[in-house]
Coordinates of C-alpha atoms in Angstrom, one line a residue:
X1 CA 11.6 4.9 40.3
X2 CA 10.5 4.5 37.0
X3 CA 9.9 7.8 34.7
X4 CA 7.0 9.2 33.9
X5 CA 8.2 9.7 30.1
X6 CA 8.5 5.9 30.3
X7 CA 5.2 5.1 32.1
X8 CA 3.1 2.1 30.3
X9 CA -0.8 2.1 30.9
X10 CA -3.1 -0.8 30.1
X11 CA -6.7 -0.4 30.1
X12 CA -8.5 -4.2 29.3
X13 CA -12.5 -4.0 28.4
X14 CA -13.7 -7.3 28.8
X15 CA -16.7 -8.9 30.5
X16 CA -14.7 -11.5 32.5
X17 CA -13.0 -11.0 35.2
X18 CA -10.7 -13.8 35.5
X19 CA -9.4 -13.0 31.8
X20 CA -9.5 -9.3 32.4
X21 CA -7.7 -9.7 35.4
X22 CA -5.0 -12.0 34.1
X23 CA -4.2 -9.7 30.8
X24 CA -3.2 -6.7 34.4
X25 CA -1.3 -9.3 36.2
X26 CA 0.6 -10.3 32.5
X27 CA 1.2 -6.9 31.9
X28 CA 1.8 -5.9 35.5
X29 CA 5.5 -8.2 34.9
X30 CA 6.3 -5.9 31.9
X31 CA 6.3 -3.2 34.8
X32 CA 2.6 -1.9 33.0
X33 CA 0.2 -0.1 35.4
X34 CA -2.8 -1.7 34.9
X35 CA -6.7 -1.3 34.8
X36 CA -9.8 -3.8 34.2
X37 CA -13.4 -3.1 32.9
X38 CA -16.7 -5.1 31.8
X39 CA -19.0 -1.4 31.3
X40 CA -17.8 0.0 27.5
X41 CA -19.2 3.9 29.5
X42 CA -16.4 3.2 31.8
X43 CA -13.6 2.1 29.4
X44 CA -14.9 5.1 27.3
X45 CA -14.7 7.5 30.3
X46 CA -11.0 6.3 31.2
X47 CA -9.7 6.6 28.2
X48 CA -10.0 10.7 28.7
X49 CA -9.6 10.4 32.7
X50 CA -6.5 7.9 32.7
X51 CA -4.7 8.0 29.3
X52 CA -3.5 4.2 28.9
X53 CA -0.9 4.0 26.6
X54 CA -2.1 0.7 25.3
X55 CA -5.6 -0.8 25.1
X56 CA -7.5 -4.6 25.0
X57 CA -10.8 -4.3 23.6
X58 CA -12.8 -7.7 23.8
X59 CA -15.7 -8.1 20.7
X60 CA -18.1 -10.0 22.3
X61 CA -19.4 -7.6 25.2
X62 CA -22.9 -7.7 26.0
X63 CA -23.6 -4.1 26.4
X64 CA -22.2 -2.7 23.7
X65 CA -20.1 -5.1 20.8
X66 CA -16.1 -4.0 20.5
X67 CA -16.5 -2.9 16.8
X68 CA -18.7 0.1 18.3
X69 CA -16.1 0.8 21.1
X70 CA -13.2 0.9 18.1
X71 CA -15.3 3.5 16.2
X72 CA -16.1 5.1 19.1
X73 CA -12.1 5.1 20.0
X74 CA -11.7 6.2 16.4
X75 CA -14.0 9.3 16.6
X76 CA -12.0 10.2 20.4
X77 CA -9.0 10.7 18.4
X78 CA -7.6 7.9 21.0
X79 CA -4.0 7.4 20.2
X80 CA -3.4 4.4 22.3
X81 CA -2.1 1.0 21.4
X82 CA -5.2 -1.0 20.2
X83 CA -5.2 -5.0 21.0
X84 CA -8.4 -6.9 19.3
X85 CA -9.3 -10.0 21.6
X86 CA -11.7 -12.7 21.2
X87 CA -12.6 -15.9 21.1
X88 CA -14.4 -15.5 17.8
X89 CA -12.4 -17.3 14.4
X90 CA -9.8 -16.0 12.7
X91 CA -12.1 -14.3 9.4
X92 CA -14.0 -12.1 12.4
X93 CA -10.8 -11.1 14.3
X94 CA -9.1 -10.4 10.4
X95 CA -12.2 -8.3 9.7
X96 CA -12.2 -6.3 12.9
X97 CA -8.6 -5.6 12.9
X98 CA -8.9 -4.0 9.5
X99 CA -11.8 -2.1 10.6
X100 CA -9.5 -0.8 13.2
X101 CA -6.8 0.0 11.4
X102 CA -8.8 2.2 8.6
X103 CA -10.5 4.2 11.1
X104 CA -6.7 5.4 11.7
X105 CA -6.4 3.1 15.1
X106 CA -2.6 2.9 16.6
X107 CA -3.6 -1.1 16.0
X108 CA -0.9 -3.4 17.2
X109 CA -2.4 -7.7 17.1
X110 CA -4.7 -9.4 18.1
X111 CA -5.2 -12.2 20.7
X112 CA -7.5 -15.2 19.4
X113 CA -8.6 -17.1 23.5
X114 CA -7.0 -19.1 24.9
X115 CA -4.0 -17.1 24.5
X116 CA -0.6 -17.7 25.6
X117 CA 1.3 -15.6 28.2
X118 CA 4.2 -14.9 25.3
X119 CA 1.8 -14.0 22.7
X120 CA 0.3 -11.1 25.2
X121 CA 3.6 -10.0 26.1
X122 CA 5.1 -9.8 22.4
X123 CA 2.4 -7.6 21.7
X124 CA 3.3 -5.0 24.3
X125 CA 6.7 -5.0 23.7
X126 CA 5.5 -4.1 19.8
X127 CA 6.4 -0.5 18.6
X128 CA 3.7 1.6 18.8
X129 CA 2.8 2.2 14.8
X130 CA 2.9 5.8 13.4
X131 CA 1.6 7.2 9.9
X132 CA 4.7 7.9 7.7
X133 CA 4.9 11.4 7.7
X134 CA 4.7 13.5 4.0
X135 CA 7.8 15.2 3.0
X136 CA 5.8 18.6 3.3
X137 CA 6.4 22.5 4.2
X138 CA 5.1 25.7 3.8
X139 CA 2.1 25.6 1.0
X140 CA 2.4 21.8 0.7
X141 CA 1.5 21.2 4.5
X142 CA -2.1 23.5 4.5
X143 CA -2.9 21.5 0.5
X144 CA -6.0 19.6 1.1
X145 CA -7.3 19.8 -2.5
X146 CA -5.8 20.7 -6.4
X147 CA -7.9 22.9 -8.8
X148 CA -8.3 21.9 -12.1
X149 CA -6.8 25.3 -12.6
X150 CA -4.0 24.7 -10.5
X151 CA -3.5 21.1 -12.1
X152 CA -3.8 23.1 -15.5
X153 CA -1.3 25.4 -14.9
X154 CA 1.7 22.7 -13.6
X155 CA 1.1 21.2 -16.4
X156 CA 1.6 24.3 -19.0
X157 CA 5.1 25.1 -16.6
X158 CA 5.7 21.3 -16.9
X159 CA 6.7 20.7 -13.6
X160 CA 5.9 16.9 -13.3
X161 CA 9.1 14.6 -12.7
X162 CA 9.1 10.9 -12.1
X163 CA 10.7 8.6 -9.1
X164 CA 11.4 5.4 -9.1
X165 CA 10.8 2.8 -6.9
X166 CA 12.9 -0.8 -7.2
X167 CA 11.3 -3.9 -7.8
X168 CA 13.5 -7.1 -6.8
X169 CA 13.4 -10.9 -7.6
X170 CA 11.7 -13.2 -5.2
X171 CA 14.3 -16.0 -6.3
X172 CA 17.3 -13.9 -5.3
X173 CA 16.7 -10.5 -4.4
X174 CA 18.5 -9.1 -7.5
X175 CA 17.2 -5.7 -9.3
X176 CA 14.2 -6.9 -11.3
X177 CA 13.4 -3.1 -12.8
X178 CA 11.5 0.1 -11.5
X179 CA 8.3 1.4 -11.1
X180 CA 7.8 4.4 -12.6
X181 CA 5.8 7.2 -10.2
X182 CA 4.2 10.6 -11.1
X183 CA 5.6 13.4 -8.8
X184 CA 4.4 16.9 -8.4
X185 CA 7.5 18.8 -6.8
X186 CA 6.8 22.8 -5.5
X187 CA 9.4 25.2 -5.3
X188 CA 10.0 24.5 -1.4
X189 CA 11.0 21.0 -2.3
X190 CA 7.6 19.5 -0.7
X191 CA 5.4 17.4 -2.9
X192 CA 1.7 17.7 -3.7
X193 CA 0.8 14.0 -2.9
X194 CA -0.7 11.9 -6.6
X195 CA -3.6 11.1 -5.1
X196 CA -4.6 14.5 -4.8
X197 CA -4.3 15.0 -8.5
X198 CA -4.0 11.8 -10.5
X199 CA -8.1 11.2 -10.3
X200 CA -8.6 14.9 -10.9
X201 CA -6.6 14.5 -14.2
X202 CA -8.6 11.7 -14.9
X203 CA -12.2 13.3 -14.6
X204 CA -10.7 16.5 -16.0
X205 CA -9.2 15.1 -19.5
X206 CA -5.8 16.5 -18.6
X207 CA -4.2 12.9 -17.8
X208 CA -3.6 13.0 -21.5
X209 CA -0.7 15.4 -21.2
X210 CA 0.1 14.5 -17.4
X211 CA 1.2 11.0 -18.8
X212 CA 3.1 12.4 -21.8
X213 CA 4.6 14.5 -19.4
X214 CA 5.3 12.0 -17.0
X215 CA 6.4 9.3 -19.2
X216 CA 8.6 12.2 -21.0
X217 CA 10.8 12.7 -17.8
X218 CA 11.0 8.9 -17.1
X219 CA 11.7 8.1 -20.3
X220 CA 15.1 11.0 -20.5
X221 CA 16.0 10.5 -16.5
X222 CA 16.2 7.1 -16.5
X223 CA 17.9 5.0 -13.9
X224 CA 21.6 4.1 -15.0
X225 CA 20.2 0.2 -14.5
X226 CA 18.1 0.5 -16.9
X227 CA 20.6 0.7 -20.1
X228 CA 23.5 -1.2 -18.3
X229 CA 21.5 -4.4 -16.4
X230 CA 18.5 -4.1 -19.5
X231 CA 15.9 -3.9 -16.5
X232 CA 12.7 -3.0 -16.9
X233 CA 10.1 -0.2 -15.9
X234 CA 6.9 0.0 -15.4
X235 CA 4.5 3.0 -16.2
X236 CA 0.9 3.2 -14.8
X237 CA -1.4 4.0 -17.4
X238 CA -4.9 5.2 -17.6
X239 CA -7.7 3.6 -19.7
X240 CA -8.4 7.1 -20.3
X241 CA -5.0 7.1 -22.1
X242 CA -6.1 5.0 -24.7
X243 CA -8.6 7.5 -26.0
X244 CA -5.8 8.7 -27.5
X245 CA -5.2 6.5 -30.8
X246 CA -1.6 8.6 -31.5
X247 CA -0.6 7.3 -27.9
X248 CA 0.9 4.0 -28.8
X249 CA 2.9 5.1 -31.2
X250 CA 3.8 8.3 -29.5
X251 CA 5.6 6.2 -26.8
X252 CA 7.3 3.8 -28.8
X253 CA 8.8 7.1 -30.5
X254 CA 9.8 7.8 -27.3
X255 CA 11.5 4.6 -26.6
X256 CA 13.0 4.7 -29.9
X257 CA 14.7 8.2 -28.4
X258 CA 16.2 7.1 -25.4
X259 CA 17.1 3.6 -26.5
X260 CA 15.0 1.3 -24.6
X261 CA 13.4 -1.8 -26.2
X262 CA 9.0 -1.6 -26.1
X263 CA 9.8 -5.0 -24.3
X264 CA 11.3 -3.9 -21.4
X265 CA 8.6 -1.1 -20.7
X266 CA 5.6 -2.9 -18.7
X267 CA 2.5 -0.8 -18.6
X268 CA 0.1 -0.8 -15.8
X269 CA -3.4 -0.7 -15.9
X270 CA -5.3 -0.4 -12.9
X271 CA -7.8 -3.1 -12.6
X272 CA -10.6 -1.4 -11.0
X273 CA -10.5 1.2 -13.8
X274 CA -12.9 1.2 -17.2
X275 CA -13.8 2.0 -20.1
X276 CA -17.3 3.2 -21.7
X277 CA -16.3 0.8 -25.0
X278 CA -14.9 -2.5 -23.9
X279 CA -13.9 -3.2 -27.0
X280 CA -11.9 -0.2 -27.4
X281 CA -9.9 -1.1 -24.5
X282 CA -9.5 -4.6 -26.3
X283 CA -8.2 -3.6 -29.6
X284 CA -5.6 -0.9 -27.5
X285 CA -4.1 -3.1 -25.4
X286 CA -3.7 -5.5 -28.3
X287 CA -1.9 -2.5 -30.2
X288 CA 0.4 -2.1 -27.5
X289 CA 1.5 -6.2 -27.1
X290 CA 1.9 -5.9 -31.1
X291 CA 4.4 -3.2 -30.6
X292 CA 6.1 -5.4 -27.9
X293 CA 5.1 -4.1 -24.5
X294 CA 4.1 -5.9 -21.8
X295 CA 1.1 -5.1 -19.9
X296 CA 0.2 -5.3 -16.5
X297 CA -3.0 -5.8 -14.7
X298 CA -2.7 -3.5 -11.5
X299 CA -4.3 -3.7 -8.6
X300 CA -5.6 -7.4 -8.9
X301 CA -7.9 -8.6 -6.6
X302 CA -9.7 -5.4 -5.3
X303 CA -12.3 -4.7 -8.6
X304 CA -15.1 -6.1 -9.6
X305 CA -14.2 -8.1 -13.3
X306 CA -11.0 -9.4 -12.5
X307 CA -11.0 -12.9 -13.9
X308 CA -13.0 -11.5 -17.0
X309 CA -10.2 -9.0 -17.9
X310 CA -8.0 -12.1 -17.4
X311 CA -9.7 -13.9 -19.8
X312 CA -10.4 -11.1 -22.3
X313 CA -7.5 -9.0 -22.4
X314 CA -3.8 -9.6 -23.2
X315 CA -1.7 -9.1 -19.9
X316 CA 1.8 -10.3 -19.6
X317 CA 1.9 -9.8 -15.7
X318 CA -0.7 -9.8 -12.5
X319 CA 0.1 -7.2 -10.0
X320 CA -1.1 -8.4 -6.4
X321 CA -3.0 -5.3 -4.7
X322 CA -0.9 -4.3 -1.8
X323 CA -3.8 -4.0 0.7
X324 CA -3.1 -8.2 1.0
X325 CA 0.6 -8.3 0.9
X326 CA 0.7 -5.7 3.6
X327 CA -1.4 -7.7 5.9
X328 CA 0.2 -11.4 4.9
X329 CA 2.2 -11.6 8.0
X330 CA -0.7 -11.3 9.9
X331 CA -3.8 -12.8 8.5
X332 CA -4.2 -16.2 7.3
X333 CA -6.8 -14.9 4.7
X334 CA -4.2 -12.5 3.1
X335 CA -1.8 -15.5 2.9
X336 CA -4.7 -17.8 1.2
X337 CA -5.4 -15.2 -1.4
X338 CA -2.0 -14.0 -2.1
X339 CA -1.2 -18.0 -2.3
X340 CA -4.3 -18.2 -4.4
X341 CA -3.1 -15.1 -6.9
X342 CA 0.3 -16.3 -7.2
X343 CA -0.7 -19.7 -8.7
X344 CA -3.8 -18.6 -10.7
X345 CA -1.2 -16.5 -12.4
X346 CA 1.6 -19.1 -12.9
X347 CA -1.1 -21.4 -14.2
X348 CA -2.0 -18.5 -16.9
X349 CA 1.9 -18.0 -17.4
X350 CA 1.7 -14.3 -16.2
X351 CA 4.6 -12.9 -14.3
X352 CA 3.4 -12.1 -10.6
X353 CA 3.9 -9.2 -8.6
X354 CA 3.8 -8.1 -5.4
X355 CA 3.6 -5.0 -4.3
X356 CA 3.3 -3.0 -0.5
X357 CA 6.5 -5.2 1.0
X358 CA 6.8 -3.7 4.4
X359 CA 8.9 -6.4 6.0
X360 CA 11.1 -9.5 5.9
X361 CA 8.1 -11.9 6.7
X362 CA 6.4 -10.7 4.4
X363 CA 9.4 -11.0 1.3
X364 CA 10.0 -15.0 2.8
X365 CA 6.3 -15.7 2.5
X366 CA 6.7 -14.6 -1.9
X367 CA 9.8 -16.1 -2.3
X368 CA 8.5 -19.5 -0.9
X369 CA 4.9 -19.8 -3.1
X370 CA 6.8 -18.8 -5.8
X371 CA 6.2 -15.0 -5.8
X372 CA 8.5 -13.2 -9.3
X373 CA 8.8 -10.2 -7.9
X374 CA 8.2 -7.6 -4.9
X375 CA 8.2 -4.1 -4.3
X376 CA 7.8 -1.9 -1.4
X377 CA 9.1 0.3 1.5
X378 CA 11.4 -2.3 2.8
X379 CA 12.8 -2.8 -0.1
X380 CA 13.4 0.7 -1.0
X381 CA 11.1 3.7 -1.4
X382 CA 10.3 5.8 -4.5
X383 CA 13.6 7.9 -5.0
X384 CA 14.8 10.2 -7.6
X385 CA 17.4 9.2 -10.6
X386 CA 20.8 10.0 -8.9
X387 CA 19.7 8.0 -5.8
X388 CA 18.1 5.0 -7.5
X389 CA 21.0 4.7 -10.3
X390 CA 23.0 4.5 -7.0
X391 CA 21.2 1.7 -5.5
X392 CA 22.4 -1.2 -5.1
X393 CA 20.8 -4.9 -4.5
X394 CA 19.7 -4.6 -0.4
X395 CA 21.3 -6.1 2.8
X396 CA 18.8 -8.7 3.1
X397 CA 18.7 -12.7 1.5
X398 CA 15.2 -13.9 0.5

């Protein structure tokens, strides 16, 4: 007798039967218990009656289409394994799986009809996804929002430190450098996440001294790799930043300090951000590249100017936005585009990026268009100097 812990529901929505009933009779053989419906009110009102442990939500229903039913799911608080099925192409079933996945969905695949018996049952043997949990106790747990005054105070106690997240070749899967990451430690040990306080510092004026601070504790902690191997690292900085005309120099002070060469110090600047003078942000960046820094455009592919800042500005690398290489093992558009990046930046001899990694497929896809090099959590998470001056190249060939 099978235990209840263990006990698999299916629930299909789908307004035919003799797919509806084949999806129960598949998952019936991977000992499911299984139920069938064409109403969305009736899928809807078993989801709270019957608890299925995994869902198939058909988008072409004619009552009611299976985008509504996902938001609908979303708004439930359904925490059921979501399969997407259809007959519609590829771009629509792409489209609706992300909509399913950023209303906070358990989404697990899709199924494009015809589908194969093998491509149903992979799918249900797929580990149910969870949201990676925040290292957070005590006051870090109930922290929904940072004060300016809070932000204001950290920063007088100077409490920021940095992480460091490896970044590996494509070619070879050696050490390529480190990202640099702002990190707001409490005296529990949680952290206040960045994006809770890196666009307040921003609006506020205080990412002046956030990134001196930052930069600072990067620049004196530095991973062991960085002096013995000559790797590089990569800070993320503001527009806002260069505002500040002593900034430049400031930093190549600080490089000057702790013996690292301006040209192994790659500064990211997020694409999507601006500037109220354009050509302000020209002439810094060019200041930067003159004291022999590399700059890298962040974020590429999600703003609004991307090929114009290209054009305009002087980048030495093109960082691929992680919301396509975390989806490239699933969607043929996120493999066209990421294809598409990768060569419009060899072609404009940048170094190429990619970052978000979250699995082996996704590392093999990089390393064979050509991909220089990848960071994410498969490779290695952000850590602090002991642990990532310990680590070593990872178990894995690419």
């Amino acid at each position: 007798m099978q235990n209840t812990t263990d006990l698999k529901r299916l629930l299909v929505l789908d307004d035919e039967p003799d797919v509806a009933t084949t999806l129960c009779l598949m998952a019936e053989g991977a000992f499911f218990e299984t139920q069938h419906t064409s109403d969305a009110e009736v899928f809807l009102e078993k989801i709270d009656t019957w608890s299925p442990t995994h869902v198939v939500v058909d988008l072409q229903m004619p009552d009611r289409d299976g985008v509504e039913v996902l938001q609908t799911l979303a708004k439930m608080g359904c925490g059921a394994a979501v399969i997407i099925a259809s007959g519609l192409g590829g771009r629509i079933l792409d489209s609706a799986a992300r909509a399913a996945k950023e209303n906070g969905l358990q989404f697990i695949g899709t199924l494009s009809k015809p589908f194969s018996r093998a491509a149903f049952r992979a799918l249900l043997t797929t580990d149910v996804p969870t949201s990676l949990p925040r290292k957070v106790t005590s006051s870090a747990a109930n922290l929904s929002s940072v004060t300016e005054e809070q932000l204001a105070d950290a920063l007088h106690n100077q409490v920021f430190v940095a992480h460091f997240q490896p970044k590996i070749s494509c070619t070879n899967g050696a050490l390529a450098g480190f990202e640099c990451l702002a990190r707001w430690p409490l005296k529990d040990g949680s952290m206040i996440p960045p994006d809770l306080f890196i666009s307040l510092a921003e609006q506020t004026g205080l990412i002046h001294e956030l990134s001196r601070q930052v930069y600072h504790f990067a620049m004196a902690n530095l991973p062991q790799q960085v002096h013995s191997q000559g790797v590089k690292i990569a800070l993320n900085l503001s527009p806002i930043n260069l505002k500040d005309e002593g900034f430049p120099r400031w930093l190549l002070e600080k490089c000057e300090e702790n013996d690292v060469a301006p040209s192994q110090v790659i500064l990211e600047v997020t694409e999507t951000a601006s500037m109220d003078s354009p050509l302000a942000l020209l002439e810094n960046l060019t200041q930067f590249r003159i004291k022999g820094f590399q700059l890298s455009i962040d974020d590429f592919g999600v703003g609004y100017s991307s090929l114009v800042q290209l054009a305009r500005l002087p980048f030495s690398e093109l960082k691929i936005d992680q919301m396509f290489v975390k989806t490239v093992a699933t969607s043929k558009e996120s493999q066209k585009i990421v294809t598409a990046i990768v060569n419009l930046g060899k072609s404009l001899g940048l170094d190429v990026t990619a970052e978000g990694v979250e699995d082996p497929w996704a590392l093999n896809f990089l390393h064979e268009i050509g991909c220089d090099e990848a960071q994410g959590y498969f490779i290695a998470r952000p850590m602090a100097t002991p642990a990532a001056s310990a680590w070593t190249q990872p178990p894995f060939e690419v």
